[in-house]
Amino acid sequence: MSNVCVYLVGSGPGDPGLMTVRGAELLAAADILIYDYLAGETFAGRVKPSAELVYVGKKGFSAHVTQPEINALLVQKAHELESRGGGSIVRLKGGDPFVFGRGGEEALALAAEGIPFEVVPGVTSGIAAPAYAGIPVTHRGVASSVTFVTGHEDPTKNVSALDWDALAKLSQVGGTICFYMGMRNLELIARQLKDRGVSPDTPVALVRWGTTNAQQTLVACLDDVAQRAREASFGAPAIILVGPVAGLRDQMRWFEDRPLFGRTIVVTRSRSQASTFSTQLSGLGANVVEFPTIEFAEPDDFGPLDAAIAHIERYDWVVFTSVNGVDAFFGRLAAFARGDVPCDASAVPAATARCLRGDARALADARVAAIGPATAARLRDYGIIADAIPGQYRGEAVFDAIATESKRCGIDLSAAHVLIARAQVARDTLPDLLRAAGAQVDVAPAYQTVQPVAEKANDLVAMLEAGDVDAITFTSSSTARNLMAMLDGSEDVLRRTQLFSIGPITTKTLVDAGFEVTAEAEEYTIPGLVETLVAAFGRR
Ligand code: SAH
């Protein structure tokens, strides 16, 4: 079986960024993904659309797929792939596959069947969870060893696979003992060590859901850790770290100190636009809840845009007023190049030359304006560097920027052809100003925004009612209007949280609807809004 390979890949301890580069590459290329724990959901989104996903974790509420069943499944799937001509299987495992992950058993099952496999190590939770809690597992002058131990087995049973005397000895010279799967036996573990002379004052750190935004850490000592864990309802999954290094957390903690740690922030942007914003927020520690209030759809009529594309060479200026307008324009241009757009043959000769490939060369002779840095950045993705980017997000400012640049490069605005590719419904300030200056302006709707079906609104309402939301962010007037519409009568629940607005127009929409806005971004951009949230929530 040379055309099939099973990769046993460690996904890391929880933070999706902690998977190795090799693991991520294999995941993206996998034909079949087999995963078994919830964090796997994050990774399931990273496979190619045609990949088959097999979840082997909890079935319903109780029974797990057993290890022999998983071993057999790996073998079966490998044979299936072979009969389809080959491919790759990624078997994703939390942390490192060979550290208390039963990856060894899976490798043995594959080896026994002669199925090729490779192992991609992962960042193990026993090291990563302490690191995110600000605890180095070894530290010069403090701990010269770290021992990884299963805490799963009952320490009081007669024949233990663990040498508790040896563990106690290591601990007595400062060595770090790191228990996996030990929360249920916490009290017994502490007693085993104390009974063998380990000081009851020895620091112990418990790190739960390490490296995720739900991470919790409790530092106690051997004597009181079990009681304190009980009081705090501190349960699995957690690493139990015994040793003086746990005392270093006070000076080295960082993860929970990020400005938005533990804050739940709702992002109301469209799904396609949310990701950069969400990534920035979660990078600062926030739990991000995406509740898209906007979806993008085709405009009611592509006619004006198609006509513009067919004569693209005539424009002196092409203006983009949103990231989405850029995507929609180039999407339509590509469709045009593929011949998917019905168009009047008499219109085409020059256009076919310009639009043959549906790429940036279609705009080779035009000047290009972008309303702001995000739109300009998206244009760069298509290979275009904007000629005019105003300092402010207003029609007047765009006009000024176009006028200035026109003068600089000798375009007579009063004789210029301008194309504005934008949303179906938008303000007319810019076209009016350009027309007043004598330009011939074509406004071409490239997309329209629509309100999604409000199926998930109940979940959001429940979270708001429970006081579980620290902030809702509004990145445009439509996000505000649509959210209120989607709440359909329960809008008052918005008073249970803090509302953050990207700028004055959005703020006005909220205030006009009778809501109080906690803060408005100083710079009307996503980074500006992030800054505002950080200022509001600050450090804990
Ligand atoms: N192969 C995994 C360990 C699997 S055993 C690894 O290398 O990390 C499962 C145990 O790992 C849990 O009981 C818990 O002790 C630990 N664990 C896994 N993920 C964790 C996390 N994010 N935070 C703390 N402990 C974790």
PDB file of N, CA and C and ligand atoms in Angstrom, residues 13-14 94-97 99-101 123-126 129 179-182 207-212 237-239, ligand 1:
ATOM      1  N   PRO A  13      -2.367  21.496  22.469  1.00  0.00           N
ATOM      2  CA  PRO A  13      -3.210  21.395  23.653  1.00  0.00           C
ATOM      3  C   PRO A  13      -4.550  22.125  23.576  1.00  0.00           C
ATOM      4  N   GLY A  14      -4.804  22.931  22.564  1.00  0.00           N
ATOM      5  CA  GLY A  14      -6.088  23.643  22.536  1.00  0.00           C
ATOM      6  C   GLY A  14      -6.014  24.883  21.669  1.00  0.00           C
ATOM      7  N   GLY A  94      -5.189  15.129  20.423  1.00  0.00           N
ATOM      8  CA  GLY A  94      -4.891  16.263  21.289  1.00  0.00           C
ATOM      9  C   GLY A  94      -3.448  16.207  21.792  1.00  0.00           C
ATOM     10  N   GLY A  95      -2.836  17.365  21.952  1.00  0.00           N
ATOM     11  CA  GLY A  95      -1.480  17.415  22.485  1.00  0.00           C
ATOM     12  C   GLY A  95      -0.522  16.683  21.571  1.00  0.00           C
ATOM     13  N   ASP A  96       0.269  15.785  22.150  1.00  0.00           N
ATOM     14  CA  ASP A  96       1.178  14.942  21.382  1.00  0.00           C
ATOM     15  C   ASP A  96       0.574  13.544  21.273  1.00  0.00           C
ATOM     16  N   PRO A  97       0.631  12.932  20.084  1.00  0.00           N
ATOM     17  CA  PRO A  97      -0.046  11.633  19.929  1.00  0.00           C
ATOM     18  C   PRO A  97       0.558  10.527  20.791  1.00  0.00           C
ATOM     19  N   VAL A  99       2.051  10.966  23.826  1.00  0.00           N
ATOM     20  CA  VAL A  99       2.087  11.221  25.270  1.00  0.00           C
ATOM     21  C   VAL A  99       0.682  10.998  25.814  1.00  0.00           C
ATOM     22  N   PHE A 100       0.494   9.903  26.472  1.00  0.00           N
ATOM     23  CA  PHE A 100      -0.815   9.515  27.008  1.00  0.00           C
ATOM     24  C   PHE A 100      -1.939   9.692  25.988  1.00  0.00           C
ATOM     25  N   GLY A 101      -1.593   9.458  24.716  1.00  0.00           N
ATOM     26  CA  GLY A 101      -2.592   9.698  23.682  1.00  0.00           C
ATOM     27  C   GLY A 101      -3.040   8.426  22.984  1.00  0.00           C
ATOM     28  N   VAL A 123       2.523  19.658  20.518  1.00  0.00           N
ATOM     29  CA  VAL A 123       2.897  20.299  21.766  1.00  0.00           C
ATOM     30  C   VAL A 123       2.044  19.680  22.864  1.00  0.00           C
ATOM     31  N   THR A 124       2.686  19.053  23.823  1.00  0.00           N
ATOM     32  CA  THR A 124       1.917  18.337  24.840  1.00  0.00           C
ATOM     33  C   THR A 124       1.389  19.278  25.920  1.00  0.00           C
ATOM     34  N   SER A 125       0.218  18.964  26.425  1.00  0.00           N
ATOM     35  CA  SER A 125      -0.422  19.853  27.399  1.00  0.00           C
ATOM     36  C   SER A 125       0.379  19.962  28.699  1.00  0.00           C
ATOM     37  N   GLY A 126       1.148  18.933  29.016  1.00  0.00           N
ATOM     38  CA  GLY A 126       1.924  18.959  30.260  1.00  0.00           C
ATOM     39  C   GLY A 126       2.995  20.037  30.264  1.00  0.00           C
ATOM     40  N   ALA A 129       0.324  23.848  28.880  1.00  0.00           N
ATOM     41  CA  ALA A 129      -0.627  24.462  29.820  1.00  0.00           C
ATOM     42  C   ALA A 129       0.137  25.221  30.914  1.00  0.00           C
ATOM     43  N   PHE A 179       1.261  15.631  36.330  1.00  0.00           N
ATOM     44  CA  PHE A 179       0.254  14.575  36.210  1.00  0.00           C
ATOM     45  C   PHE A 179      -0.772  14.924  35.144  1.00  0.00           C
ATOM     46  N   TYR A 180      -1.021  13.966  34.254  1.00  0.00           N
ATOM     47  CA  TYR A 180      -2.120  14.063  33.289  1.00  0.00           C
ATOM     48  C   TYR A 180      -3.284  13.247  33.842  1.00  0.00           C
ATOM     49  N   MET A 181      -4.472  13.609  33.478  1.00  0.00           N
ATOM     50  CA  MET A 181      -5.675  12.807  33.786  1.00  0.00           C
ATOM     51  C   MET A 181      -5.795  12.534  35.279  1.00  0.00           C
ATOM     52  N   GLY A 182      -5.403  13.473  36.104  1.00  0.00           N
ATOM     53  CA  GLY A 182      -5.323  13.169  37.521  1.00  0.00           C
ATOM     54  C   GLY A 182      -6.361  13.828  38.409  1.00  0.00           C
ATOM     55  N   VAL A 207      -3.836  23.522  36.076  1.00  0.00           N
ATOM     56  CA  VAL A 207      -4.143  24.341  34.895  1.00  0.00           C
ATOM     57  C   VAL A 207      -5.188  23.600  34.071  1.00  0.00           C
ATOM     58  N   ARG A 208      -6.348  24.235  33.974  1.00  0.00           N
ATOM     59  CA  ARG A 208      -7.482  23.612  33.295  1.00  0.00           C
ATOM     60  C   ARG A 208      -7.738  24.302  31.960  1.00  0.00           C
ATOM     61  N   TRP A 209      -8.117  23.518  30.952  1.00  0.00           N
ATOM     62  CA  TRP A 209      -8.353  24.063  29.611  1.00  0.00           C
ATOM     63  C   TRP A 209      -7.180  24.945  29.185  1.00  0.00           C
ATOM     64  N   GLY A 210      -5.968  24.469  29.489  1.00  0.00           N
ATOM     65  CA  GLY A 210      -4.782  25.268  29.221  1.00  0.00           C
ATOM     66  C   GLY A 210      -4.682  25.687  27.762  1.00  0.00           C
ATOM     67  N   THR A 211      -4.169  26.859  27.535  1.00  0.00           N
ATOM     68  CA  THR A 211      -3.917  27.488  26.221  1.00  0.00           C
ATOM     69  C   THR A 211      -5.190  27.909  25.488  1.00  0.00           C
ATOM     70  N   THR A 212      -6.354  27.687  26.087  1.00  0.00           N
ATOM     71  CA  THR A 212      -7.587  28.173  25.462  1.00  0.00           C
ATOM     72  C   THR A 212      -8.045  29.422  26.215  1.00  0.00           C
ATOM     73  N   PRO A 237     -10.612  18.973  32.060  1.00  0.00           N
ATOM     74  CA  PRO A 237      -9.264  18.452  31.871  1.00  0.00           C
ATOM     75  C   PRO A 237      -8.237  19.438  32.426  1.00  0.00           C
ATOM     76  N   ALA A 238      -7.349  18.902  33.235  1.00  0.00           N
ATOM     77  CA  ALA A 238      -6.343  19.788  33.822  1.00  0.00           C
ATOM     78  C   ALA A 238      -5.030  19.040  34.018  1.00  0.00           C
ATOM     79  N   ILE A 239      -3.990  19.816  34.037  1.00  0.00           N
ATOM     80  CA  ILE A 239      -2.658  19.314  34.381  1.00  0.00           C
ATOM     81  C   ILE A 239      -2.429  19.638  35.852  1.00  0.00           C
TER      82      ILE A 239
HETATM   83  N1  SAH B   1      -1.906  13.521  24.302  1.00  0.00           N
HETATM   84  C1  SAH B   1      -2.334  14.555  25.195  1.00  0.00           C
HETATM   85  C2  SAH B   1      -2.769  14.027  26.525  1.00  0.00           C
HETATM   86  C3  SAH B   1      -4.006  13.199  26.478  1.00  0.00           C
HETATM   87  S1  SAH B   1      -4.485  12.592  28.038  1.00  0.00           S
HETATM   88  C4  SAH B   1      -1.209  15.573  25.347  1.00  0.00           C
HETATM   89  O1  SAH B   1      -0.089  15.320  24.904  1.00  0.00           O
HETATM   90  O2  SAH B   1      -1.447  16.640  25.896  1.00  0.00           O
HETATM   91  C5  SAH B   1      -5.704  13.758  28.522  1.00  0.00           C
HETATM   92  C6  SAH B   1      -5.191  14.632  29.636  1.00  0.00           C
HETATM   93  O3  SAH B   1      -4.347  15.608  29.096  1.00  0.00           O
HETATM   94  C7  SAH B   1      -6.248  15.384  30.380  1.00  0.00           C
HETATM   95  O4  SAH B   1      -6.835  14.599  31.383  1.00  0.00           O
HETATM   96  C8  SAH B   1      -5.445  16.514  30.979  1.00  0.00           C
HETATM   97  O5  SAH B   1      -4.724  16.082  32.102  1.00  0.00           O
HETATM   98  C9  SAH B   1      -4.460  16.774  29.876  1.00  0.00           C
HETATM   99  N2  SAH B   1      -4.885  17.861  28.994  1.00  0.00           N
HETATM  100  C10 SAH B   1      -5.179  17.779  27.694  1.00  0.00           C
HETATM  101  N3  SAH B   1      -5.467  18.995  27.207  1.00  0.00           N
HETATM  102  C11 SAH B   1      -5.331  19.861  28.232  1.00  0.00           C
HETATM  103  C12 SAH B   1      -5.462  21.264  28.373  1.00  0.00           C
HETATM  104  N4  SAH B   1      -5.802  22.038  27.330  1.00  0.00           N
HETATM  105  N5  SAH B   1      -5.232  21.829  29.576  1.00  0.00           N
HETATM  106  C13 SAH B   1      -4.880  21.072  30.621  1.00  0.00           C
HETATM  107  N6  SAH B   1      -4.743  19.749  30.551  1.00  0.00           N
HETATM  108  C14 SAH B   1      -4.956  19.147  29.371  1.00  0.00           C
END
